[in-house]
PDB file of N, CA and C in Angstrom:
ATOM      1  N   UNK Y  15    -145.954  68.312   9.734  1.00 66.00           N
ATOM      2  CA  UNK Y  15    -146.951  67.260   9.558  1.00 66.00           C
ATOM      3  C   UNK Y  15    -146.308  65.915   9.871  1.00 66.00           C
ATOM      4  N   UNK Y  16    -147.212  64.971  10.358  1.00 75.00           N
ATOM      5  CA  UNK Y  16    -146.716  63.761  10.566  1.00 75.00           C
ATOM      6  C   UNK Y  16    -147.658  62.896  10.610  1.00 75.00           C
ATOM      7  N   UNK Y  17    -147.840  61.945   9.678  1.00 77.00           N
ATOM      8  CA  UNK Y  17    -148.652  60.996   8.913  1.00 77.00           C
ATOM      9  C   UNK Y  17    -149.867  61.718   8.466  1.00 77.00           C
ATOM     10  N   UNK Y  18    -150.142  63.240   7.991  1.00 80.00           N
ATOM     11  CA  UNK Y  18    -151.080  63.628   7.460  1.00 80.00           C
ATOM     12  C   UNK Y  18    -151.597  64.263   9.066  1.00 80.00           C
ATOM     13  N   UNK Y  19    -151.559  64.407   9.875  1.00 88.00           N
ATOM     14  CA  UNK Y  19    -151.685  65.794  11.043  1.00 88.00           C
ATOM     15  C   UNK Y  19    -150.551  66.834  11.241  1.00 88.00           C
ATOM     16  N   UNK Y  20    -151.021  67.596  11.854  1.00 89.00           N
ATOM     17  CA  UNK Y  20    -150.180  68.852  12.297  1.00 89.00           C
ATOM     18  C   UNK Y  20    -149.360  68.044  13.337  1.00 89.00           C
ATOM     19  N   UNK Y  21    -148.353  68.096  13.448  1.00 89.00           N
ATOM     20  CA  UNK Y  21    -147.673  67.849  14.457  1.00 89.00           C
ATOM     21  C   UNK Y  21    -146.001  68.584  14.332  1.00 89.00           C
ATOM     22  N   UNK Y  22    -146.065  69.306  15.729  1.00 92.00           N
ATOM     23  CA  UNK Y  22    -144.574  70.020  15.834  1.00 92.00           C
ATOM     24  C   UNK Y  22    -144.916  71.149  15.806  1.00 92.00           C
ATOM     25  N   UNK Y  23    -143.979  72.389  15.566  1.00 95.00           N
ATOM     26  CA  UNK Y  23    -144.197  73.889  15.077  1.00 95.00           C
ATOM     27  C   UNK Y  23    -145.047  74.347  14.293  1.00 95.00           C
ATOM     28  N   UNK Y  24    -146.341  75.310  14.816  1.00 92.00           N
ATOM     29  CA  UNK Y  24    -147.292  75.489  14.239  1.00 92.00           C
ATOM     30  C   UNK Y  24    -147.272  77.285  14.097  1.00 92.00           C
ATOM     31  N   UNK Y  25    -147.425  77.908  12.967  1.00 95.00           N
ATOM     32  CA  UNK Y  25    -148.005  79.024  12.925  1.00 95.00           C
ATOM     33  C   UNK Y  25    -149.305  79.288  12.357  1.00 95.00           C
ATOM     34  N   UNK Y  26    -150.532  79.426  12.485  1.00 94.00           N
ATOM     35  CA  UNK Y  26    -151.727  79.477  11.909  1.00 94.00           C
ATOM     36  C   UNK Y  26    -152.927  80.488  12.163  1.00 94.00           C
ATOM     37  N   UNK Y  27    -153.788  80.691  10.701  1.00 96.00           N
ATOM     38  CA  UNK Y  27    -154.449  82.149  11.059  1.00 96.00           C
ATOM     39  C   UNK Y  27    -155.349  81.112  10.694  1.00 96.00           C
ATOM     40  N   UNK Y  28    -156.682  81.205  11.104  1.00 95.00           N
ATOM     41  CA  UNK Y  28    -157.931  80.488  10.227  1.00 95.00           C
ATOM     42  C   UNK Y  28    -158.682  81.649   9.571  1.00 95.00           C
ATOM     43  N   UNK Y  29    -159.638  81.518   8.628  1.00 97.00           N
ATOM     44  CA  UNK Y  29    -160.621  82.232   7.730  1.00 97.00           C
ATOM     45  C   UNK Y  29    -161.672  82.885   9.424  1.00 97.00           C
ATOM     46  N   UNK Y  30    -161.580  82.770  10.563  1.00 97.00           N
ATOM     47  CA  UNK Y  30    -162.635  83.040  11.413  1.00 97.00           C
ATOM     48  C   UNK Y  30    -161.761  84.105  12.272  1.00 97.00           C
ATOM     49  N   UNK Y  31    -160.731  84.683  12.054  1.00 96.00           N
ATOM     50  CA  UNK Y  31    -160.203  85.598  13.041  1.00 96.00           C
ATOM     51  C   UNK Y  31    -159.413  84.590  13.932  1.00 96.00           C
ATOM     52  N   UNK Y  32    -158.959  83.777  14.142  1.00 97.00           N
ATOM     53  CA  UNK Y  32    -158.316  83.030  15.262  1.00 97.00           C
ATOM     54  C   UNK Y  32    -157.076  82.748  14.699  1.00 97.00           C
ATOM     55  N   UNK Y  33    -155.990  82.757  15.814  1.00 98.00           N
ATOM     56  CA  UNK Y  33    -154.558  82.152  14.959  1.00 98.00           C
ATOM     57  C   UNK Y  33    -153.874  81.438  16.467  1.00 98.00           C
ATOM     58  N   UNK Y  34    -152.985  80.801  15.870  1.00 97.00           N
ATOM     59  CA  UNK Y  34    -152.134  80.156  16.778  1.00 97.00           C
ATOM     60  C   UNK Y  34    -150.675  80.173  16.682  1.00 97.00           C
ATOM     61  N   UNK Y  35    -149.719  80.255  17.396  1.00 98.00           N
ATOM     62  CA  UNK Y  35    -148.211  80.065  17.182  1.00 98.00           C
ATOM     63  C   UNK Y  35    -147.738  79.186  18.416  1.00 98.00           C
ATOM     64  N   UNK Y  36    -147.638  78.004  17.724  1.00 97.00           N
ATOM     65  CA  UNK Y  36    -146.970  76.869  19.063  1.00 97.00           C
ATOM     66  C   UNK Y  36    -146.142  75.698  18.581  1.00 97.00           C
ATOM     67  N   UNK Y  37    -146.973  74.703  19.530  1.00 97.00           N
ATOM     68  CA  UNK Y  37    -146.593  73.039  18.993  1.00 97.00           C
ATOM     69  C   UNK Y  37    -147.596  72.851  19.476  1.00 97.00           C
ATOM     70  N   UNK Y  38    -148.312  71.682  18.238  1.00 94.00           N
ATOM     71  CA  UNK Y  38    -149.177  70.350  17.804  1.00 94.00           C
ATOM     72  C   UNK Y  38    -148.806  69.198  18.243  1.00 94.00           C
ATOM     73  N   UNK Y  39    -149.334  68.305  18.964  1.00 93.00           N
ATOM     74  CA  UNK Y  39    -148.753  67.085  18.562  1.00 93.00           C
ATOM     75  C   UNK Y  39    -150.037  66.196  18.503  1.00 93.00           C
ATOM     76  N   UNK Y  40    -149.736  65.221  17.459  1.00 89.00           N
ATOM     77  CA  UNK Y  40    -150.634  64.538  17.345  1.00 89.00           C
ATOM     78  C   UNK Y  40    -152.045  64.854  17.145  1.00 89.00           C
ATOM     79  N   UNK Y  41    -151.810  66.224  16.044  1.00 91.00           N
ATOM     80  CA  UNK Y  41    -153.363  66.796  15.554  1.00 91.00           C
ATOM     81  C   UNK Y  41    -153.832  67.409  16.759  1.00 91.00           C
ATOM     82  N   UNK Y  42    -153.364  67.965  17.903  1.00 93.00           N
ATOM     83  CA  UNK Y  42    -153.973  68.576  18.821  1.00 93.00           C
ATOM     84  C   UNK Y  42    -152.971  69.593  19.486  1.00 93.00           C
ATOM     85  N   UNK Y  43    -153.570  70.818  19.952  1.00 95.00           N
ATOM     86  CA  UNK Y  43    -152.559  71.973  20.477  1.00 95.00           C
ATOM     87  C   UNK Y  43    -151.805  71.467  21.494  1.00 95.00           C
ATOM     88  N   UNK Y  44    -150.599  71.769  21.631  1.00 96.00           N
ATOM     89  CA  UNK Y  44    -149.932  71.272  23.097  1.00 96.00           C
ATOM     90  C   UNK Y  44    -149.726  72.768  23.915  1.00 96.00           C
ATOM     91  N   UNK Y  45    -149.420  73.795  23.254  1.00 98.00           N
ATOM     92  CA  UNK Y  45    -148.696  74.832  23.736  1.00 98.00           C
ATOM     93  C   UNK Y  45    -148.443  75.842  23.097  1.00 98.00           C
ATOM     94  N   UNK Y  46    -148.776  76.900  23.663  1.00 98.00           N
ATOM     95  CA  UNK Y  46    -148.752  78.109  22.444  1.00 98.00           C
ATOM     96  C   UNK Y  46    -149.481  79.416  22.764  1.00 98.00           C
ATOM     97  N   UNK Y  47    -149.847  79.849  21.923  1.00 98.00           N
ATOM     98  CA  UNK Y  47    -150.308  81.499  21.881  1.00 98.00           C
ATOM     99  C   UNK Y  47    -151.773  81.350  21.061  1.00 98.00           C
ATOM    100  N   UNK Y  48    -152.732  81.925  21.753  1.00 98.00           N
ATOM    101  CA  UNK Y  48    -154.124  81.485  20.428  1.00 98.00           C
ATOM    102  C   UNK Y  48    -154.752  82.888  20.401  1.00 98.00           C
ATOM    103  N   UNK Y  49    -154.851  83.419  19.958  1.00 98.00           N
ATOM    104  CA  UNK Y  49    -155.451  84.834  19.888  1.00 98.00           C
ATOM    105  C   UNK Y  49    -156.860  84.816  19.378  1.00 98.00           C
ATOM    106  N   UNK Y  50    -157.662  85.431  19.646  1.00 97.00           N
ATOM    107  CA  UNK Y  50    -159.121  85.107  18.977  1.00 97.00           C
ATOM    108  C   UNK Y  50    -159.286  86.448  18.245  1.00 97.00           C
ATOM    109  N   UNK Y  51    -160.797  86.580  17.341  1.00 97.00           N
ATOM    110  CA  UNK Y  51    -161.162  87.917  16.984  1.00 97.00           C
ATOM    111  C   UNK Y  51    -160.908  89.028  17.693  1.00 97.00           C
ATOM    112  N   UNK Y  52    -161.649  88.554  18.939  1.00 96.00           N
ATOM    113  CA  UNK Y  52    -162.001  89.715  19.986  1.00 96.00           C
ATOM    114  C   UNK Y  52    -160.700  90.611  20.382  1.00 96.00           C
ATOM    115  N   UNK Y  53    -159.648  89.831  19.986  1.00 97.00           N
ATOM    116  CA  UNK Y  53    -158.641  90.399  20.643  1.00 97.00           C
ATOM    117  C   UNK Y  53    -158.309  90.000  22.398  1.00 97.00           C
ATOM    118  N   UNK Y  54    -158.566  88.811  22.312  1.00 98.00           N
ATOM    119  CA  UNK Y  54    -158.309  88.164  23.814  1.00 98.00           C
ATOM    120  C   UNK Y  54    -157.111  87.414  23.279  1.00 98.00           C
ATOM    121  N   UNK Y  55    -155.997  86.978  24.256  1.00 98.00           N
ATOM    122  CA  UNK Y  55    -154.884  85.982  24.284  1.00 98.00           C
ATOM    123  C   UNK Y  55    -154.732  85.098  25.161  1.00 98.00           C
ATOM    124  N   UNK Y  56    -154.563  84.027  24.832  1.00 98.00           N
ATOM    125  CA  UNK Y  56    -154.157  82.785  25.897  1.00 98.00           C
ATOM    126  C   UNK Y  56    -153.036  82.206  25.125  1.00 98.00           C
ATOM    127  N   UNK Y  57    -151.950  82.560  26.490  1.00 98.00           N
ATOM    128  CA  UNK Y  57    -150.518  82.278  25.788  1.00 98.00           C
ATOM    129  C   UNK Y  57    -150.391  80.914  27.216  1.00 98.00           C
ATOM    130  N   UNK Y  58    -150.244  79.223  26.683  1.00 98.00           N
ATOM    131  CA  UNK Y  58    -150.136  78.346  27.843  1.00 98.00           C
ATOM    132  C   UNK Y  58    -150.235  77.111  27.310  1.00 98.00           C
ATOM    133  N   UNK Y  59    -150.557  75.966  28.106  1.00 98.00           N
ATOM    134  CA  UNK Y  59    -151.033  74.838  27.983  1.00 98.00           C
ATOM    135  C   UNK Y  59    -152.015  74.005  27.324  1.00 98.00           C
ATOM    136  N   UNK Y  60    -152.337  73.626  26.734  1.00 97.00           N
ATOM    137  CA  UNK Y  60    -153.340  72.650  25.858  1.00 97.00           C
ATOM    138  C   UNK Y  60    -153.432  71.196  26.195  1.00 97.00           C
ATOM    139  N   UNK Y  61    -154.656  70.867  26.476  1.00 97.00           N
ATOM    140  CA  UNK Y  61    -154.363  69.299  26.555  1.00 97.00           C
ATOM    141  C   UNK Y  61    -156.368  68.794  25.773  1.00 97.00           C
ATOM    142  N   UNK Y  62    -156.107  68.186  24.955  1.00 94.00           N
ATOM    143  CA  UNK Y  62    -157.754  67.813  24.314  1.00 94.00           C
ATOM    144  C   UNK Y  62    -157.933  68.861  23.689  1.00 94.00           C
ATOM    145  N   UNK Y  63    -156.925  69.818  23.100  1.00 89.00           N
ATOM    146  CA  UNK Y  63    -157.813  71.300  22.736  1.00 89.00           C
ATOM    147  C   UNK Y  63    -158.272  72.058  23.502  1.00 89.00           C
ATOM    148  N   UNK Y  64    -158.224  72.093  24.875  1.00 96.00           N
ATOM    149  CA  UNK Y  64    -158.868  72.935  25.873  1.00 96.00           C
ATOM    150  C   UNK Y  64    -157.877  73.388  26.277  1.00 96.00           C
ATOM    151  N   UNK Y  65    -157.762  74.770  26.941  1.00 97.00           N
ATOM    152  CA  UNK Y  65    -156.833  75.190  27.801  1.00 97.00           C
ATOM    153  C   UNK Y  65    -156.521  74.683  29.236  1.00 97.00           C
ATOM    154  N   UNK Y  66    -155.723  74.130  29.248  1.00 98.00           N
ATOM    155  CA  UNK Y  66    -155.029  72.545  30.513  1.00 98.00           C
ATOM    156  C   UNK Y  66    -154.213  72.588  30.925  1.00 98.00           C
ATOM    157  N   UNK Y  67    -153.704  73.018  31.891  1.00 98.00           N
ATOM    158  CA  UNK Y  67    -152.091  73.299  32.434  1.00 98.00           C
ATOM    159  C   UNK Y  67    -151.909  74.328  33.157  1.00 98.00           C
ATOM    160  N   UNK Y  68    -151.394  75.451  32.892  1.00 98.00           N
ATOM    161  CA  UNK Y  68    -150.446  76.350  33.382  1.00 98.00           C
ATOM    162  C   UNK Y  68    -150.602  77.489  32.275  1.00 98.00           C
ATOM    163  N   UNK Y  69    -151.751  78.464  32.154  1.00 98.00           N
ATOM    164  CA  UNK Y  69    -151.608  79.512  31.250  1.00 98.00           C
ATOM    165  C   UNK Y  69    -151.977  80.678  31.496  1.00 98.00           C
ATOM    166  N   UNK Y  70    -151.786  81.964  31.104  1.00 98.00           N
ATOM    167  CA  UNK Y  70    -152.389  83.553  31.252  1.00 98.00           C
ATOM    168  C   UNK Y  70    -153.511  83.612  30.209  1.00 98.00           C
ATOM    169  N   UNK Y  71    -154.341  83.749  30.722  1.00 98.00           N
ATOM    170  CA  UNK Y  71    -155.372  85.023  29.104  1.00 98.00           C
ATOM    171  C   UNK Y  71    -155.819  86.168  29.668  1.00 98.00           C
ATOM    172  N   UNK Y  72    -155.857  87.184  28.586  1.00 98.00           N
ATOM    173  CA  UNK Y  72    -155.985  88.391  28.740  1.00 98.00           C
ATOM    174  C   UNK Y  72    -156.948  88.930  28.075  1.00 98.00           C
ATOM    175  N   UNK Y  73    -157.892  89.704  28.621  1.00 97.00           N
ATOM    176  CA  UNK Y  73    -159.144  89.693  28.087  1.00 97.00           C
ATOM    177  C   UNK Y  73    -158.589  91.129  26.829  1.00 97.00           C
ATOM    178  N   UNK Y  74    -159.078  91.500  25.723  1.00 97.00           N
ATOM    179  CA  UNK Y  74    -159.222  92.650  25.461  1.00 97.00           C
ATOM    180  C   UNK Y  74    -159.904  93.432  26.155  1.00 97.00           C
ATOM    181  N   UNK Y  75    -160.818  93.528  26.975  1.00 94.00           N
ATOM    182  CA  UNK Y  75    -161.185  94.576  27.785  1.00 94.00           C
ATOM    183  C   UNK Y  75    -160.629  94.761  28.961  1.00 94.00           C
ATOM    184  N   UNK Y  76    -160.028  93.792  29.279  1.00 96.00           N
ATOM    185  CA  UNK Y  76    -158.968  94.051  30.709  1.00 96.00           C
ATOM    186  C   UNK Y  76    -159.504  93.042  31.471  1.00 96.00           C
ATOM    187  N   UNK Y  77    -158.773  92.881  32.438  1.00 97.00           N
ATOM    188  CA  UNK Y  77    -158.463  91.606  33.187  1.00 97.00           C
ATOM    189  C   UNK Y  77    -157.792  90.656  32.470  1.00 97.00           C
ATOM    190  N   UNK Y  78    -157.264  89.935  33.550  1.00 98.00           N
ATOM    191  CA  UNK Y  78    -156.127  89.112  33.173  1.00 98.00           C
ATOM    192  C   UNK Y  78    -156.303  87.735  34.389  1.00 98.00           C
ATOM    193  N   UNK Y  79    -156.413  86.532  33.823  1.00 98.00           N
ATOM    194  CA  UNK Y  79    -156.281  85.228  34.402  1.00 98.00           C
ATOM    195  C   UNK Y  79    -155.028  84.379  34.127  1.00 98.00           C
ATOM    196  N   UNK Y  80    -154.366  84.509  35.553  1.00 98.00           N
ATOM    197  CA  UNK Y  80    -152.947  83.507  35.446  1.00 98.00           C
ATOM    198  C   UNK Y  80    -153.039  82.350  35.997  1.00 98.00           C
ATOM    199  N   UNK Y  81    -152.795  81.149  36.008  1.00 98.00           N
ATOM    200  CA  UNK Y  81    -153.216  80.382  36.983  1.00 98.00           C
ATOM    201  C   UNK Y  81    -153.350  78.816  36.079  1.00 98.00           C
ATOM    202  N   UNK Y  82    -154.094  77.964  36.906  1.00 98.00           N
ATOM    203  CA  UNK Y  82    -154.159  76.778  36.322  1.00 98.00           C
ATOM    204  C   UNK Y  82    -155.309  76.505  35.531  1.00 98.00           C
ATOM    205  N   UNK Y  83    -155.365  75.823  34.643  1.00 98.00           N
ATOM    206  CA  UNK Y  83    -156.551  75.259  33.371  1.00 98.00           C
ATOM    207  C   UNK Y  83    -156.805  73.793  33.823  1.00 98.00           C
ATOM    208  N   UNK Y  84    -158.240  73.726  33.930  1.00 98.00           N
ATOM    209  CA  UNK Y  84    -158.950  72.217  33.395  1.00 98.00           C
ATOM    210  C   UNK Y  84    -159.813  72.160  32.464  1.00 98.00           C
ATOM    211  N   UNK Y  85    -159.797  71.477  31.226  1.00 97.00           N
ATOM    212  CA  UNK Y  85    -160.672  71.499  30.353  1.00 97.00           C
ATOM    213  C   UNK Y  85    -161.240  73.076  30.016  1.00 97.00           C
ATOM    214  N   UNK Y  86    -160.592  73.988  30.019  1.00 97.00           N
ATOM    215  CA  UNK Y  86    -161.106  75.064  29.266  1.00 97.00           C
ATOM    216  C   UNK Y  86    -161.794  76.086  30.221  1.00 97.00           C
ATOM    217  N   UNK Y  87    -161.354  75.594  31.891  1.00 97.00           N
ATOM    218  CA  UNK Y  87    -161.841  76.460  32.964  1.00 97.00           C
ATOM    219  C   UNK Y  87    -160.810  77.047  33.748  1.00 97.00           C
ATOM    220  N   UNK Y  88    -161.119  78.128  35.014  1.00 97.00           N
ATOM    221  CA  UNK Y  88    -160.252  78.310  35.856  1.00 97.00           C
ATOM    222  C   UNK Y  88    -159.962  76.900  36.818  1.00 97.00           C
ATOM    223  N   UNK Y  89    -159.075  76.103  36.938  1.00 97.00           N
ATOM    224  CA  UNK Y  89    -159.431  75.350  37.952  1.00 97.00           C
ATOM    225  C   UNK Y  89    -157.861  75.060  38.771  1.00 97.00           C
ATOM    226  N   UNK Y  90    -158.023  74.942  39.668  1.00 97.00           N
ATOM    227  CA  UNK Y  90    -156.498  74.806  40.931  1.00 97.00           C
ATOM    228  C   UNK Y  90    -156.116  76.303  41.726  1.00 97.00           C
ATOM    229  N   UNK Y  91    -155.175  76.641  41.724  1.00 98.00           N
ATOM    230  CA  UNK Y  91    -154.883  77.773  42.097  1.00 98.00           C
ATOM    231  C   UNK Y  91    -154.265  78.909  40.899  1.00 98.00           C
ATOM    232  N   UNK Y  92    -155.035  79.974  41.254  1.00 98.00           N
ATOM    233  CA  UNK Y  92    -155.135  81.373  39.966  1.00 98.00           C
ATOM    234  C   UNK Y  92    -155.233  82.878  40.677  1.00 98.00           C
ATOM    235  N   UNK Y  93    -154.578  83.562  39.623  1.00 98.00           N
ATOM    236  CA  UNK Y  93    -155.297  85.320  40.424  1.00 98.00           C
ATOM    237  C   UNK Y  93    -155.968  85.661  39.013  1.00 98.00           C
ATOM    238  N   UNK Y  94    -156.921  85.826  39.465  1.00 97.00           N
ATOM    239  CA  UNK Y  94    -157.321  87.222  38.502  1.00 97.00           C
ATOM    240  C   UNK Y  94    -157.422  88.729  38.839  1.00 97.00           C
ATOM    241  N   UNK Y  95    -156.776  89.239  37.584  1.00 97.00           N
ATOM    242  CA  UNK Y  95    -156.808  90.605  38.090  1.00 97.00           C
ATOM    243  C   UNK Y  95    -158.049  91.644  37.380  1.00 97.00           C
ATOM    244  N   UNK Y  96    -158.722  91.829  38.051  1.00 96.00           N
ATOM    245  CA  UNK Y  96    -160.057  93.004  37.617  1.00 96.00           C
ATOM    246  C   UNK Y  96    -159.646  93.838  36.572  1.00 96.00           C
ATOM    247  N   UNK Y  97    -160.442  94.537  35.758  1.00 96.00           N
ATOM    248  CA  UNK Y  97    -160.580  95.619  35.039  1.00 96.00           C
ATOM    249  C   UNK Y  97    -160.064  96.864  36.052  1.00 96.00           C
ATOM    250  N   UNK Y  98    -161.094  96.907  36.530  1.00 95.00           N
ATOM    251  CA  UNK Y  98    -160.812  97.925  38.353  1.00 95.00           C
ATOM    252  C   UNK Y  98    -159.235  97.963  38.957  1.00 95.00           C
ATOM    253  N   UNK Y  99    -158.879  96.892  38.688  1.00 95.00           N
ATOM    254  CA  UNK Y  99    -157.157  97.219  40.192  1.00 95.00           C
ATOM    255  C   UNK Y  99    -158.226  95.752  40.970  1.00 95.00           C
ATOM    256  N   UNK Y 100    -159.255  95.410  41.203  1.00 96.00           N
ATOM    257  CA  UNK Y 100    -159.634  94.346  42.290  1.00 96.00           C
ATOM    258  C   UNK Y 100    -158.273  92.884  41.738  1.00 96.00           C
ATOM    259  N   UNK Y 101    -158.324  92.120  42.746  1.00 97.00           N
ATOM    260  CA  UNK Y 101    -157.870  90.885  42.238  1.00 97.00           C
ATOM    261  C   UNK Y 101    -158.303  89.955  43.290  1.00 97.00           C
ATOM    262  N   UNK Y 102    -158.149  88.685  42.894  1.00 97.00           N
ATOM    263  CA  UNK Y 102    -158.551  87.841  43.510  1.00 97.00           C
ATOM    264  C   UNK Y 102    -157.470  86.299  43.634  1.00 97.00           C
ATOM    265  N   UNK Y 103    -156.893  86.161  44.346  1.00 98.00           N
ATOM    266  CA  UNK Y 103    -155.833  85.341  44.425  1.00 98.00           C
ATOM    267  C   UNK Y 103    -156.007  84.005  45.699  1.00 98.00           C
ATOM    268  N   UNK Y 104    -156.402  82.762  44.804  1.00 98.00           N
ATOM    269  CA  UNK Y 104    -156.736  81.532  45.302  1.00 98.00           C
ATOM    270  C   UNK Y 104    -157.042  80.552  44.943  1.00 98.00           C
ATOM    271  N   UNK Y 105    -158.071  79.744  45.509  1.00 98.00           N
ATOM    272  CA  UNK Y 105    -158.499  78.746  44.249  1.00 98.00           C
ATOM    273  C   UNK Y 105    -160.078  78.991  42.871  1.00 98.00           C
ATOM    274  N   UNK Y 106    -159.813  77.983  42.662  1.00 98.00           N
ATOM    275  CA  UNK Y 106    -160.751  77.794  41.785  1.00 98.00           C
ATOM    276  C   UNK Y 106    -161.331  76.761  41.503  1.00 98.00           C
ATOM    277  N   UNK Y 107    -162.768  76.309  40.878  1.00 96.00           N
ATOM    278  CA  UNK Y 107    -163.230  75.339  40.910  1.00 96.00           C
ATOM    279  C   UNK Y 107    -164.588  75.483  39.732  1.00 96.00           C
ATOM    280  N   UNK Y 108    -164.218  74.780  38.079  1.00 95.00           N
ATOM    281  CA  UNK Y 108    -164.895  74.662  37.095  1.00 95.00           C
ATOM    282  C   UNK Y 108    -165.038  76.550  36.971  1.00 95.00           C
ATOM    283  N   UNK Y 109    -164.049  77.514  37.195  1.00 94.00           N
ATOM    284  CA  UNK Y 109    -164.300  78.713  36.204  1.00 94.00           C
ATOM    285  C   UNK Y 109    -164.938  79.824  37.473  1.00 94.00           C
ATOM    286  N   UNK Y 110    -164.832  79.353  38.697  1.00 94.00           N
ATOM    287  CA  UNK Y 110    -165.558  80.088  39.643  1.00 94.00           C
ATOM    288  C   UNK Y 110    -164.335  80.075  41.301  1.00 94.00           C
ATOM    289  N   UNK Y 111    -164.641  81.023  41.740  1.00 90.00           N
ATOM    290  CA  UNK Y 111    -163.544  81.174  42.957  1.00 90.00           C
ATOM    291  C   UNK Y 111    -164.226  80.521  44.136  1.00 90.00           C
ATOM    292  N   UNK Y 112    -163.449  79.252  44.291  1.00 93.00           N
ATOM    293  CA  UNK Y 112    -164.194  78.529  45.147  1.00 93.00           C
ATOM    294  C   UNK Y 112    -163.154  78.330  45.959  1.00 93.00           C
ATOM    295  N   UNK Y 113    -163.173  77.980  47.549  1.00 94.00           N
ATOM    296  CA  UNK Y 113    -162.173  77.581  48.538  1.00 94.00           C
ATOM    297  C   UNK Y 113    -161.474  78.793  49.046  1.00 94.00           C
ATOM    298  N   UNK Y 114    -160.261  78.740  49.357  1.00 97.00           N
ATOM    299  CA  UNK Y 114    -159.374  79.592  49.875  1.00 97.00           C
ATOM    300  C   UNK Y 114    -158.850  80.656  48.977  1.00 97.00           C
ATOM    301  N   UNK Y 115    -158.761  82.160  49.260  1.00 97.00           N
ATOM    302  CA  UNK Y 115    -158.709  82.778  48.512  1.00 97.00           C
ATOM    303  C   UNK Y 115    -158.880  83.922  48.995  1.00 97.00           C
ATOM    304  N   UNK Y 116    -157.884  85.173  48.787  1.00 96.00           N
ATOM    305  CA  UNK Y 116    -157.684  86.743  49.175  1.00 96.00           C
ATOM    306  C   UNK Y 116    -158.917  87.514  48.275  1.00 96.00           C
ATOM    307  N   UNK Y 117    -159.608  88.277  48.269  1.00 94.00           N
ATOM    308  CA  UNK Y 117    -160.021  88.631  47.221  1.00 94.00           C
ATOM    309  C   UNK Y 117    -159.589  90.228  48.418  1.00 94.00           C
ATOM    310  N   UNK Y 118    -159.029  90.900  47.151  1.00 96.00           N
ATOM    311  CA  UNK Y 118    -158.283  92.468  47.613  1.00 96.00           C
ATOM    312  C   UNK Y 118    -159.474  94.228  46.421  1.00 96.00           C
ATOM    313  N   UNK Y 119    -160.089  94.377  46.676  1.00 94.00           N
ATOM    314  CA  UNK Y 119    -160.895  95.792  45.842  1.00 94.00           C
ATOM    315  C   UNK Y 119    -160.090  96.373  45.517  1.00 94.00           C
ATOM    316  N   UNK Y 120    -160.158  96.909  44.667  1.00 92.00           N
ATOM    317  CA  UNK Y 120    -158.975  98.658  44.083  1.00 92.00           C
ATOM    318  C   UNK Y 120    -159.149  99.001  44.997  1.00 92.00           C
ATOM    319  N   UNK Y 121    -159.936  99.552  46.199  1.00 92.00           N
ATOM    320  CA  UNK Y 121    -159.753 100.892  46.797  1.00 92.00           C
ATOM    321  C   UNK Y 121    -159.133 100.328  48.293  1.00 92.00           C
ATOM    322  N   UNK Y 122    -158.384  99.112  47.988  1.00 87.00           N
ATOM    323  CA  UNK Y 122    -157.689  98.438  49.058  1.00 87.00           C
ATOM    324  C   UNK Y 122    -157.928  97.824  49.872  1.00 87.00           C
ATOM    325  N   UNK Y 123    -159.633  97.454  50.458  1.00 88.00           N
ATOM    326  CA  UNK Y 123    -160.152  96.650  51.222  1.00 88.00           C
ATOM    327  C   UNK Y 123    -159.664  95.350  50.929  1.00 88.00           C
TER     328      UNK Y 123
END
C-alpha cells in the first residue's frame, strides 16, 4: 500500500471468482496474471485496468491470443490460435483481424 492504494506486489482473490498475482501501481494493475471464474487467463500488461501492452489469454475452452492489447482489445500485431489447430497470424484492429495477416485452417490450407 501506498498512501491508502494498492501499490507494488499484489496477490488477490475477490468474493466474485477473479484473482490476480502482479504489481499495482498507483491503485491500478500494471502487470500480472488475472484469472477469472470461467477459468480463462491473461498473464501481461495493464494500463487503465484494461489489458494494454504485450499479453497471452487463454480461453478455458481453447484458443489462445498472444499479441498486443489496446484498451481491453486485440489491437497491433497477434496470432490466435483456434480451438481447431486454425490460427491466424497478423494484425488487428479494436478485437477483429484487420490488415495483413496469414490465416492457416487445421487441415493446412
Amino acid at each position: 500500500m501506498k498512501a491508502g492504494i494498492m501499490h507494488g506486489r499484489v496477490a488477490i482473490k475477490w468474493s466474485d471468482g477473479y484473482s490476480f498475482d502482479g504489481t499495482y501501481k498507483n491503485g491500478e494493475r500494471e502487470r500480472g496474471i488475472l484469472r477469472n471464474p470461467n477459468g480463462d487467463v491473461y498473464e501481461g500488461d495493464f494500463k487503465d485496468n484494461y489489458y494494454d501492452g504485450y499479453g497471452i489469454y487463454k480461453f478455458a475452452k481453447g484458443g489462445v491470443y498472444e499479441g498486443e492489447w489496446k484498451k481491453g482489445a486485440y489491437e497491433g500485431k497477434g496470432i490466435y490460435k483456434f480451438p481447431d489447430g486454425g490460427i491466424y497470424d497478423g494484425e488487428w484492429k479494436k478485437g477483429i483481424y484487420e490488415g495483413k495477416g496469414i490465416f492457416k485452417y487445421a487441415d493446412g490450407r
